[in-house]
PDB file of C-alpha atoms in Angstrom:
ATOM      1  CA  ALA A1229      10.082 -55.109  16.107  1.00 64.00           C
ATOM      2  CA  GLN A1230      11.095 -51.476  15.932  1.00 71.00           C
ATOM      3  CA  SER A1231      13.266 -50.251  18.758  1.00 88.00           C
ATOM      4  CA  VAL A1232      15.246 -47.268  19.930  1.00 93.00           C
ATOM      5  CA  SER A1233      18.485 -47.749  21.825  1.00 94.00           C
ATOM      6  CA  GLN A1234      20.325 -45.222  23.889  1.00 95.00           C
ATOM      7  CA  HIS A1235      23.805 -46.330  24.690  1.00 86.00           C
ATOM      8  CA  ASN A1236      24.370 -44.731  28.060  1.00 86.00           C
ATOM      9  CA  HIS A1237      22.020 -44.815  31.019  1.00 90.00           C
ATOM     10  CA  HIS A1238      24.020 -42.433  33.180  1.00 94.00           C
ATOM     11  CA  VAL A1239      26.604 -39.851  32.257  1.00 96.00           C
ATOM     12  CA  ILE A1240      28.464 -37.687  34.743  1.00 97.00           C
ATOM     13  CA  LEU A1241      30.643 -34.885  33.513  1.00 96.00           C
ATOM     14  CA  SER A1242      32.063 -31.561  34.582  1.00 97.00           C
ATOM     15  CA  GLU A1243      30.968 -28.167  33.395  1.00 96.00           C
ATOM     16  CA  ALA A1244      32.556 -27.142  30.085  1.00 96.00           C
ATOM     17  CA  ALA A1245      33.062 -30.763  29.053  1.00 97.00           C
ATOM     18  CA  SER A1246      31.667 -31.951  25.752  1.00 97.00           C
ATOM     19  CA  LEU A1247      28.658 -34.223  25.669  1.00 97.00           C
ATOM     20  CA  GLU A1248      27.676 -36.834  23.148  1.00 96.00           C
ATOM     21  CA  LEU A1249      24.734 -39.158  23.660  1.00 97.00           C
ATOM     22  CA  GLY A1250      24.212 -42.053  21.324  1.00 96.00           C
ATOM     23  CA  CYS A1251      20.903 -43.113  19.815  1.00 96.00           C
ATOM     24  CA  ASN A1252      20.268 -45.906  17.362  1.00 96.00           C
ATOM     25  CA  TYR A1253      17.005 -47.111  15.969  1.00 94.00           C
ATOM     26  CA  SER A1254      15.882 -50.138  14.062  1.00 92.00           C
ATOM     27  CA  TYR A1255      13.512 -49.301  11.253  1.00 85.00           C
ATOM     28  CA  GLY A1256      14.178 -49.506   7.551  1.00 79.00           C
ATOM     29  CA  GLY A1257      11.791 -46.864   6.299  1.00 83.00           C
ATOM     30  CA  THR A1258      11.490 -43.118   6.573  1.00 84.00           C
ATOM     31  CA  VAL A1259      11.757 -41.801  10.096  1.00 88.00           C
ATOM     32  CA  ASN A1260      11.399 -38.557  11.941  1.00 91.00           C
ATOM     33  CA  LEU A1261      13.800 -38.249  14.852  1.00 94.00           C
ATOM     34  CA  PHE A1262      13.594 -36.273  18.049  1.00 95.00           C
ATOM     35  CA  TRP A1263      15.532 -35.550  21.177  1.00 97.00           C
ATOM     36  CA  TYR A1264      13.523 -34.567  24.233  1.00 95.00           C
ATOM     37  CA  VAL A1265      14.852 -33.329  27.549  1.00 95.00           C
ATOM     38  CA  GLN A1266      13.235 -33.707  30.950  1.00 91.00           C
ATOM     39  CA  TYR A1267      14.614 -31.415  33.633  1.00 91.00           C
ATOM     40  CA  PRO A1268      14.067 -32.513  37.230  1.00 85.00           C
ATOM     41  CA  GLY A1269      10.400 -32.199  38.101  1.00 78.00           C
ATOM     42  CA  GLN A1270       9.449 -30.880  34.700  1.00 82.00           C
ATOM     43  CA  HIS A1271       7.775 -32.259  31.606  1.00 81.00           C
ATOM     44  CA  LEU A1272       9.282 -33.400  28.350  1.00 88.00           C
ATOM     45  CA  GLN A1273      10.558 -30.590  26.181  1.00 90.00           C
ATOM     46  CA  LEU A1274      11.689 -30.834  22.597  1.00 92.00           C
ATOM     47  CA  LEU A1275      15.388 -30.134  22.117  1.00 95.00           C
ATOM     48  CA  LEU A1276      15.545 -30.711  18.398  1.00 95.00           C
ATOM     49  CA  LYS A1277      14.056 -32.722  15.570  1.00 93.00           C
ATOM     50  CA  TYR A1278      14.973 -34.121  12.189  1.00 93.00           C
ATOM     51  CA  PHE A1279      12.408 -34.529   9.442  1.00 89.00           C
ATOM     52  CA  SER A1280      14.415 -34.203   6.230  1.00 88.00           C
ATOM     53  CA  GLY A1281      17.165 -32.198   4.576  1.00 91.00           C
ATOM     54  CA  ASP A1282      20.418 -31.294   6.302  1.00 94.00           C
ATOM     55  CA  PRO A1283      21.302 -34.233   8.555  1.00 94.00           C
ATOM     56  CA  LEU A1284      22.953 -31.917  11.056  1.00 96.00           C
ATOM     57  CA  VAL A1285      20.224 -30.251  13.033  1.00 96.00           C
ATOM     58  CA  LYS A1286      20.585 -27.556  15.621  1.00 96.00           C
ATOM     59  CA  GLY A1287      18.277 -27.240  18.556  1.00 95.00           C
ATOM     60  CA  ILE A1288      17.796 -25.110  21.599  1.00 94.00           C
ATOM     61  CA  LYS A1289      20.351 -24.449  24.328  1.00 94.00           C
ATOM     62  CA  GLY A1290      23.326 -25.129  22.049  1.00 96.00           C
ATOM     63  CA  PHE A1291      22.471 -28.753  21.297  1.00 97.00           C
ATOM     64  CA  GLU A1292      22.849 -30.353  17.906  1.00 97.00           C
ATOM     65  CA  ALA A1293      22.346 -33.818  16.489  1.00 97.00           C
ATOM     66  CA  GLU A1294      23.499 -35.628  13.408  1.00 96.00           C
ATOM     67  CA  PHE A1295      21.378 -38.103  11.498  1.00 95.00           C
ATOM     68  CA  ILE A1296      23.496 -40.811   9.878  1.00 95.00           C
ATOM     69  CA  LYS A1297      21.115 -42.897   7.832  1.00 91.00           C
ATOM     70  CA  SER A1298      23.620 -45.641   7.060  1.00 92.00           C
ATOM     71  CA  LYS A1299      24.224 -46.168  10.763  1.00 94.00           C
ATOM     72  CA  PHE A1300      20.598 -45.715  11.835  1.00 94.00           C
ATOM     73  CA  SER A1301      21.900 -43.200  14.337  1.00 95.00           C
ATOM     74  CA  PHE A1302      20.909 -39.807  15.654  1.00 97.00           C
ATOM     75  CA  ASN A1303      23.490 -38.768  18.215  1.00 97.00           C
ATOM     76  CA  LEU A1304      23.089 -35.688  20.356  1.00 97.00           C
ATOM     77  CA  ARG A1305      26.005 -33.364  21.037  1.00 97.00           C
ATOM     78  CA  LYS A1306      26.844 -30.245  22.948  1.00 97.00           C
ATOM     79  CA  PRO A1307      30.378 -28.831  22.856  1.00 97.00           C
ATOM     80  CA  SER A1308      30.372 -27.372  26.363  1.00 97.00           C
ATOM     81  CA  VAL A1309      27.811 -28.346  28.979  1.00 97.00           C
ATOM     82  CA  GLN A1310      26.565 -26.275  31.868  1.00 96.00           C
ATOM     83  CA  TRP A1311      25.306 -27.300  35.265  1.00 95.00           C
ATOM     84  CA  SER A1312      21.805 -26.435  34.058  1.00 95.00           C
ATOM     85  CA  ASP A1313      22.033 -29.226  31.466  1.00 97.00           C
ATOM     86  CA  THR A1314      21.543 -31.759  34.253  1.00 96.00           C
ATOM     87  CA  ALA A1315      18.489 -33.652  33.059  1.00 96.00           C
ATOM     88  CA  GLU A1316      17.276 -36.832  31.449  1.00 94.00           C
ATOM     89  CA  TYR A1317      17.552 -36.995  27.679  1.00 96.00           C
ATOM     90  CA  PHE A1318      15.310 -39.121  25.503  1.00 96.00           C
ATOM     91  CA  CYS A1319      15.732 -40.049  21.887  1.00 96.00           C
ATOM     92  CA  ALA A1320      12.475 -40.762  20.069  1.00 95.00           C
ATOM     93  CA  VAL A1321      11.522 -42.039  16.649  1.00 94.00           C
ATOM     94  CA  LEU A1322       8.374 -41.497  14.632  1.00 90.00           C
ATOM     95  CA  THR A1323       7.750 -43.916  11.782  1.00 84.00           C
ATOM     96  CA  ASP A1324       4.220 -42.838  10.939  1.00 81.00           C
ATOM     97  CA  SER A1325       3.369 -39.141  10.556  1.00 74.00           C
ATOM     98  CA  TRP A1326       0.584 -39.019  13.105  1.00 78.00           C
ATOM     99  CA  GLY A1327       1.539 -42.132  14.982  1.00 84.00           C
ATOM    100  CA  LYS A1328       3.194 -42.933  18.242  1.00 89.00           C
ATOM    101  CA  LEU A1329       6.612 -41.838  19.341  1.00 92.00           C
ATOM    102  CA  GLN A1330       8.909 -44.660  20.310  1.00 93.00           C
ATOM    103  CA  PHE A1331      11.284 -43.603  23.015  1.00 94.00           C
ATOM    104  CA  GLY A1332      14.662 -44.846  24.064  1.00 94.00           C
ATOM    105  CA  ALA A1333      15.292 -45.698  27.688  1.00 92.00           C
ATOM    106  CA  GLY A1334      16.738 -42.275  28.398  1.00 94.00           C
ATOM    107  CA  THR A1335      20.123 -41.065  29.552  1.00 95.00           C
ATOM    108  CA  GLN A1336      20.473 -39.352  32.893  1.00 95.00           C
ATOM    109  CA  VAL A1337      23.074 -36.616  32.549  1.00 97.00           C
ATOM    110  CA  VAL A1338      24.593 -35.038  35.642  1.00 97.00           C
ATOM    111  CA  VAL A1339      26.829 -32.024  35.197  1.00 97.00           C
ATOM    112  CA  THR A1340      28.989 -31.190  38.171  1.00 95.00           C
ATOM    113  CA  PRO A1341      30.143 -27.641  38.853  1.00 89.00           C
TER     114      PRO A1341
ATOM    115  CA  GLU B 559       2.606 -19.749  23.884  1.00 77.00           C
ATOM    116  CA  PRO B 560      -0.172 -22.349  24.011  1.00 81.00           C
ATOM    117  CA  GLU B 561       0.591 -25.491  25.949  1.00 89.00           C
ATOM    118  CA  VAL B 562      -0.886 -28.811  26.929  1.00 93.00           C
ATOM    119  CA  THR B 563      -2.168 -28.873  30.499  1.00 94.00           C
ATOM    120  CA  GLN B 564      -2.906 -31.836  32.736  1.00 96.00           C
ATOM    121  CA  THR B 565      -4.757 -32.235  36.000  1.00 95.00           C
ATOM    122  CA  PRO B 566      -4.198 -33.281  38.664  1.00 96.00           C
ATOM    123  CA  SER B 567      -0.441 -33.071  38.944  1.00 94.00           C
ATOM    124  CA  HIS B 568      -0.468 -35.894  41.482  1.00 96.00           C
ATOM    125  CA  GLN B 569      -3.161 -38.466  42.156  1.00 97.00           C
ATOM    126  CA  VAL B 570      -3.053 -40.996  44.952  1.00 97.00           C
ATOM    127  CA  THR B 571      -5.575 -43.802  44.886  1.00 97.00           C
ATOM    128  CA  GLN B 572      -6.281 -47.165  46.426  1.00 97.00           C
ATOM    129  CA  MET B 573      -5.889 -50.319  44.394  1.00 97.00           C
ATOM    130  CA  GLY B 574      -9.134 -51.202  42.646  1.00 97.00           C
ATOM    131  CA  GLN B 575     -10.393 -47.640  42.483  1.00 97.00           C
ATOM    132  CA  GLU B 576     -11.199 -45.821  39.276  1.00 97.00           C
ATOM    133  CA  VAL B 577      -9.181 -42.767  38.290  1.00 98.00           C
ATOM    134  CA  ILE B 578      -9.650 -40.215  35.568  1.00 97.00           C
ATOM    135  CA  LEU B 579      -6.681 -38.246  34.358  1.00 98.00           C
ATOM    136  CA  ARG B 580      -7.470 -35.076  32.519  1.00 97.00           C
ATOM    137  CA  CYS B 581      -5.706 -33.288  29.718  1.00 97.00           C
ATOM    138  CA  VAL B 582      -6.447 -30.140  27.803  1.00 96.00           C
ATOM    139  CA  PRO B 583      -4.592 -30.330  24.482  1.00 95.00           C
ATOM    140  CA  ILE B 584      -3.623 -27.253  22.510  1.00 92.00           C
ATOM    141  CA  SER B 585      -6.822 -25.840  21.074  1.00 89.00           C
ATOM    142  CA  ASN B 586      -6.355 -26.322  17.329  1.00 86.00           C
ATOM    143  CA  HIS B 587      -4.692 -29.722  17.604  1.00 90.00           C
ATOM    144  CA  LEU B 588      -6.359 -32.788  16.142  1.00 90.00           C
ATOM    145  CA  TYR B 589      -4.336 -35.801  17.313  1.00 93.00           C
ATOM    146  CA  PHE B 590      -4.039 -36.729  20.956  1.00 95.00           C
ATOM    147  CA  TYR B 591      -1.895 -39.240  22.792  1.00 96.00           C
ATOM    148  CA  TRP B 592      -1.347 -40.760  26.182  1.00 98.00           C
ATOM    149  CA  TYR B 593       2.010 -42.073  27.280  1.00 97.00           C
ATOM    150  CA  ARG B 594       3.224 -43.349  30.620  1.00 96.00           C
ATOM    151  CA  GLN B 595       6.574 -43.565  32.331  1.00 92.00           C
ATOM    152  CA  ILE B 596       7.023 -45.983  35.179  1.00 93.00           C
ATOM    153  CA  LEU B 597       9.708 -44.735  37.566  1.00 88.00           C
ATOM    154  CA  GLY B 598      13.136 -45.504  36.175  1.00 82.00           C
ATOM    155  CA  GLN B 599      11.804 -46.814  32.878  1.00 86.00           C
ATOM    156  CA  LYS B 600      11.304 -45.367  29.448  1.00 86.00           C
ATOM    157  CA  VAL B 601       8.311 -43.462  28.185  1.00 92.00           C
ATOM    158  CA  GLU B 602       5.787 -45.895  26.701  1.00 94.00           C
ATOM    159  CA  PHE B 603       2.978 -45.220  24.275  1.00 95.00           C
ATOM    160  CA  LEU B 604      -0.519 -46.071  25.450  1.00 97.00           C
ATOM    161  CA  VAL B 605      -3.005 -44.775  22.925  1.00 97.00           C
ATOM    162  CA  SER B 606      -3.605 -42.282  20.142  1.00 95.00           C
ATOM    163  CA  PHE B 607      -6.909 -40.620  19.365  1.00 95.00           C
ATOM    164  CA  TYR B 608      -8.201 -38.827  16.310  1.00 92.00           C
ATOM    165  CA  ASN B 609     -11.604 -37.799  15.082  1.00 90.00           C
ATOM    166  CA  ASN B 610     -13.255 -39.070  18.258  1.00 91.00           C
ATOM    167  CA  GLU B 611     -11.908 -42.558  18.046  1.00 93.00           C
ATOM    168  CA  ILE B 612      -8.840 -44.535  18.991  1.00 95.00           C
ATOM    169  CA  SER B 613      -6.432 -44.722  16.075  1.00 93.00           C
ATOM    170  CA  GLU B 614      -3.834 -46.935  17.727  1.00 93.00           C
ATOM    171  CA  LYS B 615      -3.306 -48.546  21.104  1.00 94.00           C
ATOM    172  CA  SER B 616      -0.513 -50.501  22.679  1.00 94.00           C
ATOM    173  CA  GLU B 617      -0.744 -53.859  24.405  1.00 93.00           C
ATOM    174  CA  ILE B 618      -0.598 -51.990  27.704  1.00 94.00           C
ATOM    175  CA  PHE B 619      -3.921 -50.346  26.884  1.00 96.00           C
ATOM    176  CA  ASP B 620      -6.187 -53.198  27.922  1.00 94.00           C
ATOM    177  CA  ASP B 621      -9.869 -53.211  28.865  1.00 94.00           C
ATOM    178  CA  GLN B 622      -9.101 -51.392  32.101  1.00 96.00           C
ATOM    179  CA  PHE B 623      -8.212 -48.278  30.138  1.00 97.00           C
ATOM    180  CA  SER B 624     -10.417 -45.976  28.144  1.00 97.00           C
ATOM    181  CA  VAL B 625     -10.110 -42.536  26.604  1.00 97.00           C
ATOM    182  CA  GLU B 626     -12.669 -39.933  25.859  1.00 95.00           C
ATOM    183  CA  ARG B 627     -12.977 -36.453  24.508  1.00 92.00           C
ATOM    184  CA  PRO B 628     -16.153 -35.462  26.323  1.00 87.00           C
ATOM    185  CA  ASP B 629     -16.234 -31.904  25.032  1.00 87.00           C
ATOM    186  CA  GLY B 630     -14.251 -29.728  22.676  1.00 79.00           C
ATOM    187  CA  SER B 631     -11.346 -29.227  25.021  1.00 87.00           C
ATOM    188  CA  ASN B 632     -10.738 -32.117  27.434  1.00 94.00           C
ATOM    189  CA  PHE B 633      -9.114 -35.455  26.663  1.00 96.00           C
ATOM    190  CA  THR B 634      -9.360 -37.964  29.485  1.00 97.00           C
ATOM    191  CA  LEU B 635      -7.758 -41.260  30.373  1.00 98.00           C
ATOM    192  CA  LYS B 636      -9.760 -43.506  32.665  1.00 97.00           C
ATOM    193  CA  ILE B 637      -8.382 -46.489  34.497  1.00 97.00           C
ATOM    194  CA  ARG B 638     -11.329 -48.520  35.726  1.00 96.00           C
ATOM    195  CA  SER B 639      -9.745 -50.605  38.445  1.00 95.00           C
ATOM    196  CA  THR B 640      -6.255 -49.486  39.272  1.00 97.00           C
ATOM    197  CA  LYS B 641      -3.463 -51.907  40.013  1.00 96.00           C
ATOM    198  CA  LEU B 642      -0.211 -51.303  41.837  1.00 97.00           C
ATOM    199  CA  GLU B 643       1.651 -51.540  38.549  1.00 96.00           C
ATOM    200  CA  ASP B 644      -0.343 -48.631  37.142  1.00 97.00           C
ATOM    201  CA  SER B 645       1.714 -46.314  39.329  1.00 97.00           C
ATOM    202  CA  ALA B 646       3.537 -44.110  36.849  1.00 97.00           C
ATOM    203  CA  MET B 647       3.761 -40.662  35.349  1.00 95.00           C
ATOM    204  CA  TYR B 648       1.115 -40.231  32.663  1.00 97.00           C
ATOM    205  CA  PHE B 649       1.764 -37.748  29.875  1.00 96.00           C
ATOM    206  CA  CYS B 650      -0.707 -36.365  27.425  1.00 97.00           C
ATOM    207  CA  ALA B 651       0.478 -35.032  24.064  1.00 95.00           C
ATOM    208  CA  SER B 652      -1.078 -33.451  21.013  1.00 93.00           C
ATOM    209  CA  ILE B 653      -0.162 -32.429  17.500  1.00 90.00           C
ATOM    210  CA  PRO B 654      -1.837 -30.145  14.974  1.00 85.00           C
ATOM    211  CA  GLY B 655      -2.068 -32.886  12.364  1.00 76.00           C
ATOM    212  CA  THR B 656      -2.448 -30.408   9.554  1.00 71.00           C
ATOM    213  CA  SER B 657       1.079 -29.296   8.763  1.00 63.00           C
ATOM    214  CA  ALA B 658       4.398 -30.798   7.849  1.00 61.00           C
ATOM    215  CA  SER B 659       5.488 -30.582  11.472  1.00 67.00           C
ATOM    216  CA  ASN B 660       4.394 -33.527  13.557  1.00 77.00           C
ATOM    217  CA  GLU B 661       6.142 -32.497  16.734  1.00 83.00           C
ATOM    218  CA  GLN B 662       4.228 -33.811  19.711  1.00 89.00           C
ATOM    219  CA  PHE B 663       3.670 -31.265  22.454  1.00 90.00           C
ATOM    220  CA  PHE B 664       3.657 -32.813  25.899  1.00 92.00           C
ATOM    221  CA  GLY B 665       1.862 -31.817  29.034  1.00 93.00           C
ATOM    222  CA  PRO B 666       3.550 -31.698  32.445  1.00 91.00           C
ATOM    223  CA  GLY B 667       2.233 -35.106  33.423  1.00 94.00           C
ATOM    224  CA  THR B 668       0.145 -36.592  36.209  1.00 96.00           C
ATOM    225  CA  ARG B 669       1.933 -38.712  38.744  1.00 96.00           C
ATOM    226  CA  LEU B 670      -0.373 -41.583  39.666  1.00 98.00           C
ATOM    227  CA  THR B 671       0.380 -43.474  42.847  1.00 97.00           C
ATOM    228  CA  VAL B 672      -1.630 -46.624  43.509  1.00 97.00           C
ATOM    229  CA  LEU B 673      -1.473 -47.890  47.091  1.00 96.00           C
TER     230      LEU B 673
END
């Protein structure tokens, strides 16, 4: 069965620290990859997405992610986090153009001042 | 910027009661989805809908659930007889379905609490 794994459930870090969240998926075919963010009390918002082309994608708020096909990974990074980056981050995979998103379990990120 | 809207934001109901969660997808979108997120768990797919019929449903989406697009704008999820374990955040999403971008746009969610 297809699955999406996020390596960390909780991450606590200080402002200005670098962030990297791991995401791996199990599916052998073509995938579209997404990172969504959910700020406290708010709905899911798209941070960035990979469909094809350059495997290093840049998103909003200074986030970027790298698709490594050989590792089935799509890790999210931000060089210097801010307190406002406190949120839950979800990796999601789409294996069928108009089909369902499969989400990872999410990573709760807390940035301390 | 157009967005997906959902009502109500919070619904409290008694076990066994029927609830209808409402969504208004973005107006020119063609594919619609319901997902749910039980507190502390991951977002799970429930059902997708296209051309006035269900295109895919998960094993969660049993006979207690149904979806409908009663008019040109609303997309509803009905739970016929709610159970305690139906308590969750329910998200609606939509996509245009006509371009290379298949980004799903999510609504703010309805928090369903079954007592």
